[in-house]
Coordinates of C-alpha atoms in Angstrom, one line a residue:
W1 CA 229.9 176.6 27.8
R2 CA 227.1 179.3 27.5
F3 CA 225.8 178.8 24.0
V4 CA 226.6 175.0 23.4
E5 CA 227.3 173.0 26.4
Q6 CA 224.8 174.2 28.7
P7 CA 221.8 174.3 26.2
M8 CA 222.8 170.5 25.2
R9 CA 222.7 169.6 29.0
R10 CA 219.5 171.3 29.7
G11 CA 217.7 170.7 26.4
D12 CA 215.3 173.5 27.2
V13 CA 214.2 175.5 24.0
I14 CA 216.5 173.8 21.6
W15 CA 215.6 170.3 21.7
P16 CA 212.8 169.6 24.5
T17 CA 212.1 166.2 23.4
R18 CA 214.0 163.0 22.8
A19 CA 212.7 162.6 19.2
R20 CA 213.9 166.2 18.3
R21 CA 217.3 165.4 19.9
F22 CA 217.5 162.3 17.8
G23 CA 216.6 164.2 14.7
Y24 CA 219.1 166.7 15.3
A25 CA 221.8 164.1 15.9
L26 CA 221.0 162.2 12.7
A27 CA 221.2 165.6 10.4
S28 CA 224.2 166.4 11.9
A29 CA 225.9 163.0 11.4
A30 CA 224.3 163.2 7.8
V31 CA 226.1 166.5 7.3
V32 CA 229.3 165.3 8.4
L33 CA 229.1 162.1 6.2
L34 CA 228.1 164.1 3.1
A35 CA 230.9 166.5 3.6
G36 CA 233.4 163.5 4.0
W37 CA 232.0 162.0 1.0
Q38 CA 232.4 165.1 -1.0
I39 CA 236.1 165.7 0.0
E40 CA 237.0 162.1 -0.7
A41 CA 235.2 162.3 -4.3
S42 CA 237.0 165.4 -5.1
G43 CA 240.4 164.1 -4.1
G44 CA 240.6 165.8 -0.9
F45 CA 242.1 169.3 -0.1
M46 CA 244.7 169.2 -2.9
S47 CA 246.6 172.5 -1.6
M48 CA 247.2 170.9 1.5
R49 CA 249.0 167.9 0.1
P50 CA 252.7 167.8 -0.7
S51 CA 253.5 169.0 -4.1
E52 CA 254.6 165.4 -5.3
L53 CA 251.3 163.9 -4.2
Q54 CA 249.4 166.4 -6.0
T55 CA 251.3 165.8 -9.3
V56 CA 250.5 162.1 -8.9
L57 CA 246.9 162.6 -8.1
G58 CA 246.6 165.3 -10.8
S59 CA 247.7 162.7 -13.5
T60 CA 243.9 161.3 -13.4
T61 CA 243.0 164.5 -15.4
D62 CA 246.0 164.4 -17.6
V63 CA 243.8 163.2 -20.6
S64 CA 243.0 164.6 -23.8
P65 CA 240.9 167.6 -23.9
D66 CA 239.1 166.3 -27.0
R67 CA 238.0 163.1 -25.6
K68 CA 234.5 164.1 -25.2
K69 CA 234.2 165.9 -28.5
C70 CA 236.4 163.7 -30.7
H71 CA 236.1 160.1 -29.2
I72 CA 233.4 158.0 -30.7
H73 CA 231.3 156.6 -27.9
Q74 CA 228.8 153.6 -28.0
A75 CA 226.1 155.9 -29.1
K76 CA 227.7 157.0 -32.4
Q77 CA 229.2 153.8 -33.3
G78 CA 228.0 152.6 -36.7
K79 CA 226.3 156.1 -37.3
I80 CA 229.5 158.1 -38.3
D81 CA 231.6 158.5 -41.3
V82 CA 235.2 159.3 -41.7
A83 CA 234.5 162.8 -43.1
D84 CA 232.7 163.6 -39.8
T85 CA 235.3 163.1 -37.5
C86 CA 237.8 165.4 -35.9
I87 CA 240.8 166.8 -37.9
F88 CA 243.8 168.9 -36.7
G89 CA 246.6 170.5 -38.0
S90 CA 247.7 171.8 -41.5
E91 CA 245.2 171.4 -44.4
E92 CA 248.0 170.7 -46.7
G93 CA 250.1 168.5 -44.3
K94 CA 251.1 164.8 -44.5
R95 CA 247.8 163.0 -43.9
I96 CA 248.0 161.1 -40.7
I97 CA 245.1 159.0 -39.3
V98 CA 244.9 157.4 -35.9
L99 CA 242.4 154.3 -36.2
S100 CA 242.1 152.8 -32.7
D101 CA 239.9 152.1 -29.7
S102 CA 240.3 154.3 -26.6
H103 CA 244.0 153.5 -26.3
G104 CA 244.7 155.7 -29.3
V105 CA 243.0 159.0 -28.0
E106 CA 245.9 160.6 -26.1
I107 CA 248.2 159.4 -29.2
A108 CA 246.0 161.4 -31.5
Y109 CA 246.0 164.3 -29.2
A110 CA 249.9 164.3 -28.9
L111 CA 250.0 164.3 -32.6
A112 CA 247.6 167.0 -33.1
S113 CA 249.7 169.1 -30.7
A114 CA 252.7 168.6 -33.0
S115 CA 251.0 168.9 -36.2
K116 CA 251.9 172.4 -36.9
Q117 CA 255.4 172.1 -36.2
H118 CA 255.9 168.9 -38.4
H119 CA 253.4 170.0 -41.0
L120 CA 250.8 167.3 -40.3
Q121 CA 247.1 166.7 -41.0
V122 CA 245.9 164.6 -38.0
R123 CA 242.4 162.8 -38.2
Q124 CA 241.2 160.9 -34.9
L125 CA 239.2 157.8 -35.5
S126 CA 239.1 156.2 -32.0
A127 CA 236.0 154.4 -30.6
S128 CA 235.2 153.2 -27.0
A129 CA 235.8 149.6 -26.4
C130 CA 235.9 148.9 -30.2
P131 CA 239.1 147.6 -31.6
P132 CA 240.1 148.2 -35.3
A133 CA 239.3 144.6 -36.4
L134 CA 236.6 143.2 -38.8
N135 CA 233.6 141.6 -37.2
A136 CA 234.5 142.7 -33.8
N137 CA 231.4 142.9 -31.4
P138 CA 232.7 143.0 -27.8
K139 CA 230.4 142.9 -24.9
G140 CA 228.4 146.0 -24.7
R141 CA 229.5 147.4 -28.1
P142 CA 226.7 145.7 -30.5
N143 CA 227.5 148.2 -33.0
C144 CA 231.2 147.9 -33.2
A145 CA 231.3 145.7 -36.2
Q146 CA 229.1 148.0 -38.1
H147 CA 231.3 150.9 -37.0
V148 CA 234.6 149.3 -38.2
A149 CA 233.1 148.3 -41.4
R150 CA 231.6 151.8 -42.1
I151 CA 235.0 153.6 -41.3
L152 CA 237.0 151.0 -43.3
K153 CA 234.7 151.6 -46.5
G154 CA 235.4 155.3 -46.1
L155 CA 239.1 155.0 -46.0
Q156 CA 239.1 152.5 -49.0
T157 CA 238.4 155.6 -51.1
W158 CA 240.4 158.2 -48.9
P159 CA 243.5 159.7 -50.4
P160 CA 246.6 157.8 -49.4
S161 CA 247.6 158.4 -45.7
T162 CA 249.7 157.1 -43.0
I163 CA 247.3 155.2 -40.7
I164 CA 248.5 154.4 -37.1
L165 CA 246.5 151.4 -35.7
M166 CA 246.7 150.8 -31.9
A167 CA 244.5 148.8 -29.6
N168 CA 244.1 147.6 -25.9
Y169 CA 245.7 144.4 -27.1
F170 CA 246.0 142.8 -23.7
S171 CA 242.3 142.9 -23.1
W172 CA 241.3 141.7 -26.6
N173 CA 243.9 138.9 -26.4
I174 CA 242.7 137.6 -23.1
K175 CA 239.1 138.6 -22.7
T176 CA 237.6 137.6 -26.1
A177 CA 236.4 134.1 -26.5
D178 CA 238.5 133.6 -29.4
S179 CA 241.6 135.7 -29.4
G180 CA 242.3 134.4 -33.0
Q181 CA 239.3 136.0 -34.4
F182 CA 240.6 139.3 -33.0
W183 CA 243.9 138.8 -34.7
R184 CA 242.2 137.7 -38.1
G185 CA 239.9 140.8 -37.9
F186 CA 242.7 143.3 -37.1
E187 CA 244.9 141.7 -39.9
G188 CA 241.8 142.0 -42.1
V189 CA 241.7 145.8 -41.5
V190 CA 245.5 146.2 -42.1
T191 CA 244.9 144.0 -45.6
E192 CA 242.1 146.4 -46.6
L193 CA 244.0 149.6 -45.9
R194 CA 247.1 148.5 -47.7
R195 CA 245.0 147.5 -50.8
A196 CA 243.7 151.1 -50.6
G197 CA 247.1 152.6 -50.8
H198 CA 247.7 153.6 -47.2
N199 CA 250.9 153.2 -45.3
I200 CA 250.3 151.5 -41.9
V201 CA 252.0 152.0 -38.6
L202 CA 251.4 149.6 -35.7
L203 CA 252.0 150.7 -32.4
G204 CA 252.7 148.0 -29.9
P205 CA 250.9 147.1 -26.6
V206 CA 251.2 148.4 -23.1
P207 CA 250.2 146.3 -20.1
P208 CA 247.4 147.0 -17.7
H209 CA 248.0 147.9 -14.1
P210 CA 246.4 145.2 -11.8
H211 CA 243.5 145.9 -9.6
E212 CA 243.2 149.5 -9.5
S213 CA 244.1 153.0 -10.8
L214 CA 247.8 153.6 -11.2
P215 CA 247.8 157.3 -10.0
R216 CA 245.9 155.9 -6.7
R217 CA 248.3 153.2 -6.1
V218 CA 251.4 155.5 -6.6
A219 CA 249.6 157.9 -4.1
K220 CA 249.4 155.1 -1.5
Q221 CA 253.2 154.5 -1.9
L222 CA 253.9 158.2 -1.3
I223 CA 251.6 158.3 1.8
Y224 CA 253.2 155.5 3.2
G225 CA 256.6 157.0 2.7
A226 CA 258.1 155.3 -0.5
G227 CA 259.3 157.6 -3.2
P228 CA 257.3 157.8 -6.5
D229 CA 260.1 155.8 -8.5
A230 CA 259.9 152.9 -6.1
Y231 CA 256.9 151.2 -7.5
A232 CA 256.9 149.1 -10.5
F233 CA 254.1 146.5 -11.4
P234 CA 254.5 142.9 -13.2
Y235 CA 252.9 142.2 -16.2
D236 CA 252.3 139.0 -18.2
R237 CA 255.5 138.4 -20.3
A238 CA 253.7 135.4 -22.2
V239 CA 250.8 137.5 -23.1
L240 CA 253.1 140.4 -24.3
N241 CA 255.3 137.9 -26.4
K242 CA 252.3 136.6 -28.0
I243 CA 251.1 140.2 -28.9
D244 CA 254.4 141.2 -30.1
T245 CA 254.6 138.0 -32.3
H246 CA 251.3 138.7 -34.0
L247 CA 252.2 142.5 -34.6
R248 CA 255.6 141.6 -36.1
R249 CA 254.2 139.1 -38.4
I250 CA 251.3 141.4 -39.6
A251 CA 253.8 144.1 -40.2
G252 CA 256.1 142.0 -42.1
V253 CA 253.4 140.2 -44.4
H254 CA 251.9 143.6 -45.2
S255 CA 255.0 145.7 -45.4
A256 CA 253.9 148.0 -42.4
A257 CA 255.9 149.6 -39.7
Y258 CA 255.8 148.0 -36.2
L259 CA 256.9 150.2 -33.5
P260 CA 257.2 148.8 -30.0
I261 CA 256.3 151.4 -27.2
L262 CA 256.8 149.2 -24.1
P263 CA 260.4 150.4 -23.5
T264 CA 259.3 154.2 -23.7
V265 CA 256.3 153.6 -21.5
C266 CA 257.5 150.9 -19.1
G267 CA 261.3 150.9 -19.2
N268 CA 263.4 148.0 -20.1
S269 CA 263.3 145.9 -16.7
S270 CA 261.0 142.9 -16.3
A271 CA 258.5 145.0 -14.4
C272 CA 256.7 148.3 -15.7
R273 CA 257.8 151.4 -14.0
A274 CA 254.9 153.4 -12.8
V275 CA 256.2 156.9 -12.8
V276 CA 258.4 158.9 -15.4
D277 CA 259.7 162.3 -14.0
G278 CA 257.3 162.1 -11.1
S279 CA 254.1 161.6 -13.4
P280 CA 252.3 158.2 -13.5
I281 CA 252.4 156.7 -17.0
Y282 CA 248.6 156.0 -17.0
F283 CA 245.7 158.1 -15.9
D284 CA 243.8 154.9 -14.9
Q285 CA 244.8 151.4 -15.1
H286 CA 245.8 151.1 -18.8
H287 CA 245.3 154.6 -20.6
M288 CA 248.4 156.4 -21.2
T289 CA 248.4 160.1 -20.0
V290 CA 248.8 162.9 -22.3
T291 CA 252.2 163.4 -21.0
T292 CA 253.3 159.7 -21.7
A293 CA 251.7 160.1 -25.2
V294 CA 253.7 163.2 -26.1
R295 CA 256.9 161.3 -25.1
V296 CA 255.7 158.2 -27.2
V297 CA 254.9 160.4 -30.1
K298 CA 258.1 162.5 -30.0
D299 CA 260.7 159.5 -29.4
I300 CA 259.2 156.9 -31.7
V301 CA 256.1 157.8 -33.8
L302 CA 257.3 161.1 -35.5
P303 CA 260.6 159.6 -36.6
A304 CA 258.8 156.7 -38.0
I305 CA 256.2 158.8 -39.8
A306 CA 259.2 160.8 -41.4
L307 CA 260.1 157.5 -43.1
T308 CA 256.7 156.6 -44.5
D309 CA 255.9 157.4 -48.0
A310 CA 252.5 156.9 -49.3
A311 CA 253.8 156.4 -52.7
S312 CA 255.4 153.1 -51.8
A313 CA 251.8 151.6 -50.8
P314 CA 250.8 148.8 -53.2
P315 CA 248.3 149.6 -56.1
A316 CA 244.7 149.5 -55.0
N317 CA 244.0 146.7 -57.7
D318 CA 246.7 144.5 -56.7
S319 CA 246.7 142.7 -53.3
S320 CA 249.7 140.6 -54.2
A321 CA 251.9 143.7 -54.3
A322 CA 251.9 144.1 -50.7
G323 CA 254.7 141.5 -50.1
Q324 CA 256.9 143.4 -52.6
V325 CA 256.7 146.8 -50.9
R326 CA 259.9 147.8 -48.6
S327 CA 258.9 147.0 -44.9
L328 CA 259.5 150.0 -43.0
R329 CA 261.5 149.7 -40.0
P330 CA 261.3 152.0 -36.5

């Protein structure tokens, strides 16, 4: 009453003119708006939220801590060699290489985390929005084809390794002007890697969440009173089947291992579950969290790697031998 209400009524010394009153009001409104924007941008007061909601929203940061250091962003594409990329684990361990676009980043980190226990040497060759396919130049990535060609040239003289290929298949199958071009380029990479003496493991697709970040959608469910396990999202089965057919055919022709990961990530129903053990499967619309990637690596990838044998790869000078090599099954 004394220091706020009465001075505001009288105006007197604090704001004697209408212009000054307007200026004070405008400044106060700006401060409130700025504070609200900052709270919204930072995810609000996390400590005041239920633990279940904190876990869901916290999954947006459940990403590889090596993304900035090891993921090959646009500026570096076409300028970096295999030997200059990140390597983890045992120097004498079984050589594992993750060759992918951004969908393989967390898989590489999960493998790196398991490298000491399983005696692996893991190298990460992931490039942002640049699939492991010959002659691929997605919009906004003018050096992608050059990058893939340079990496492939390095791998052609690299010691025999198990190379894990993965991509944002749904995007490349739908958004590219000619999806056939992507698949031809993808198979071209597999052909060259097999010819160079490497074993190939193809990881299957995961469907994108429509419209918005998956953690944000699950958080809304919680706020509206639904449990985290209540939400599942549909995906295009026809596109999934088309991708699956391509990958199975390529694996069969080139004696590669094809590992469908959809059941582990999404479950076995017609819709993809959004949450496993309280944590969303993606940290955005379609990138697996580290938690999800660790589960995929433990349940699917590591058992398959144990079956691979670099000595079974075809001779480097005999491209026809690929069809004679035992096909590796998950």
